[in-house]
C-alpha positions as a printed NumPy array, in Angstrom:
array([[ 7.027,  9.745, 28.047],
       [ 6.29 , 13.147, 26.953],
       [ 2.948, 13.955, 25.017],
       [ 4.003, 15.981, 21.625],
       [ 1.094, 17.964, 22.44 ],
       [ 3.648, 19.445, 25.009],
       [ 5.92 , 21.432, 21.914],
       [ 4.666, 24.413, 20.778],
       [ 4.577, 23.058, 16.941],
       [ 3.25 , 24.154, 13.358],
       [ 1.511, 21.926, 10.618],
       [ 3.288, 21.706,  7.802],
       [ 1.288, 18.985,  6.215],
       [-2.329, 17.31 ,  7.241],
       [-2.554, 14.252,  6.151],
       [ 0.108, 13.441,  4.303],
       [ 1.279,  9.757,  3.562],
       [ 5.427,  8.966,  5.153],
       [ 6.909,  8.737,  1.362],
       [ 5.132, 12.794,  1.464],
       [ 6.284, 13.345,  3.898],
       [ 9.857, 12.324,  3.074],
       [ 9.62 , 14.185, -0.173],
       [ 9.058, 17.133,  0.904],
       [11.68 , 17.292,  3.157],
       [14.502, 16.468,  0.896],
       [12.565, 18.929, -1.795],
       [12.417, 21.386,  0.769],
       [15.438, 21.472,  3.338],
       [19.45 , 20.992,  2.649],
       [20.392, 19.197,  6.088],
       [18.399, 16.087,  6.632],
       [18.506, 12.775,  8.276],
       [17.012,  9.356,  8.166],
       [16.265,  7.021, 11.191],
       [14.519,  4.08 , 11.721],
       [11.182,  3.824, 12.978],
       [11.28 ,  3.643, 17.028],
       [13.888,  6.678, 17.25 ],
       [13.215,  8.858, 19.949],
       [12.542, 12.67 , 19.218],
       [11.102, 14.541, 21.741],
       [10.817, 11.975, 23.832],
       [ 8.674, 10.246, 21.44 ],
       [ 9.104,  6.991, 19.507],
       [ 8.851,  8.067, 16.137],
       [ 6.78 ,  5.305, 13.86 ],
       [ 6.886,  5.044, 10.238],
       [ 7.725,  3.295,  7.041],
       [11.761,  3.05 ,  7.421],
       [13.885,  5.196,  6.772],
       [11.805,  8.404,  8.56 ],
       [13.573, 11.193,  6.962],
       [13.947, 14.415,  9.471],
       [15.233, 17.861,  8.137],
       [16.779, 20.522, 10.184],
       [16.729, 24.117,  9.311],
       [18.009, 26.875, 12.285],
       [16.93 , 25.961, 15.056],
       [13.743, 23.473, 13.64 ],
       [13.256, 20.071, 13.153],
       [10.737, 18.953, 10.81 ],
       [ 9.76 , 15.481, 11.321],
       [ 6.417, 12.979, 10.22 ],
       [ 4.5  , 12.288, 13.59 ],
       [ 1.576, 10.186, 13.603],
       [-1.327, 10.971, 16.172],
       [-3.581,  7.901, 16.783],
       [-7.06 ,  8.136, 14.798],
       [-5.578, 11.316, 13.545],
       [-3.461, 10.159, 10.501],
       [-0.066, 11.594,  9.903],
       [ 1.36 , 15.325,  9.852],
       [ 4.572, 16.576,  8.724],
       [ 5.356, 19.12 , 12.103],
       [ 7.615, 21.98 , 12.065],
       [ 9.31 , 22.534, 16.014],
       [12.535, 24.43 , 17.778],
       [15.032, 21.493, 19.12 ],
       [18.44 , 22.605, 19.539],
       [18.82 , 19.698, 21.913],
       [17.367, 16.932, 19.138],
       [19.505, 18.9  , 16.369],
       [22.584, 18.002, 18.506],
       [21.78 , 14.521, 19.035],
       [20.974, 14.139, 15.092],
       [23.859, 15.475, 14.232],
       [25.925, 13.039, 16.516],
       [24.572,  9.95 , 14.754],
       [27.214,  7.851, 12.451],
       [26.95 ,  9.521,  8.883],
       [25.031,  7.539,  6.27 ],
       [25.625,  6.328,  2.801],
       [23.861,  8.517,  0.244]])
């Protein structure tokens, strides 16, 4: 397992509560996508309140991550490769 410490990221939000979080991503970006809590991005498991929304824009994913006695942060990060595999999962009923 990788440590997301390990991705050269940026903070979008500090603190921010998953539904925030979720918000701000469909407020903010065109292309996004919800999974369900326990999806892997960057060789993370990805926890949340389902769905965990995750926008693309370029080459970025922006996705809620919660660090242990840290709270939850909406990050900002280049992943071509996690794009790809986002984009390959069955299309969802809006």
């Amino acid at each position: 397992m990788s440590c997301i410490e390990n991705i050269n990221y940026e903070i979008l939000i500090q603190g921010a509560s998953f539904k925030e979080s979720s918000e701000y991503i469909r407020a903010h970006f065109t292309e996004y996508y919800e999974v369900q809590p326990g999806y892997r991005l960057f060789e993370n498991y990805l926890i949340g309140v389902p769905p965990v929304t995750i926008g693309v824009e370029g080459d970025d994913v922006i996705f809620p991550y919660t660090k242990p006695c840290r709270g939850t942060f909406l990050l900002r990060a280049e992943g071509k490769e996690e794009i790809e595999k986002l984009r390959a999962l069955p299309k969802q009923k809006r």
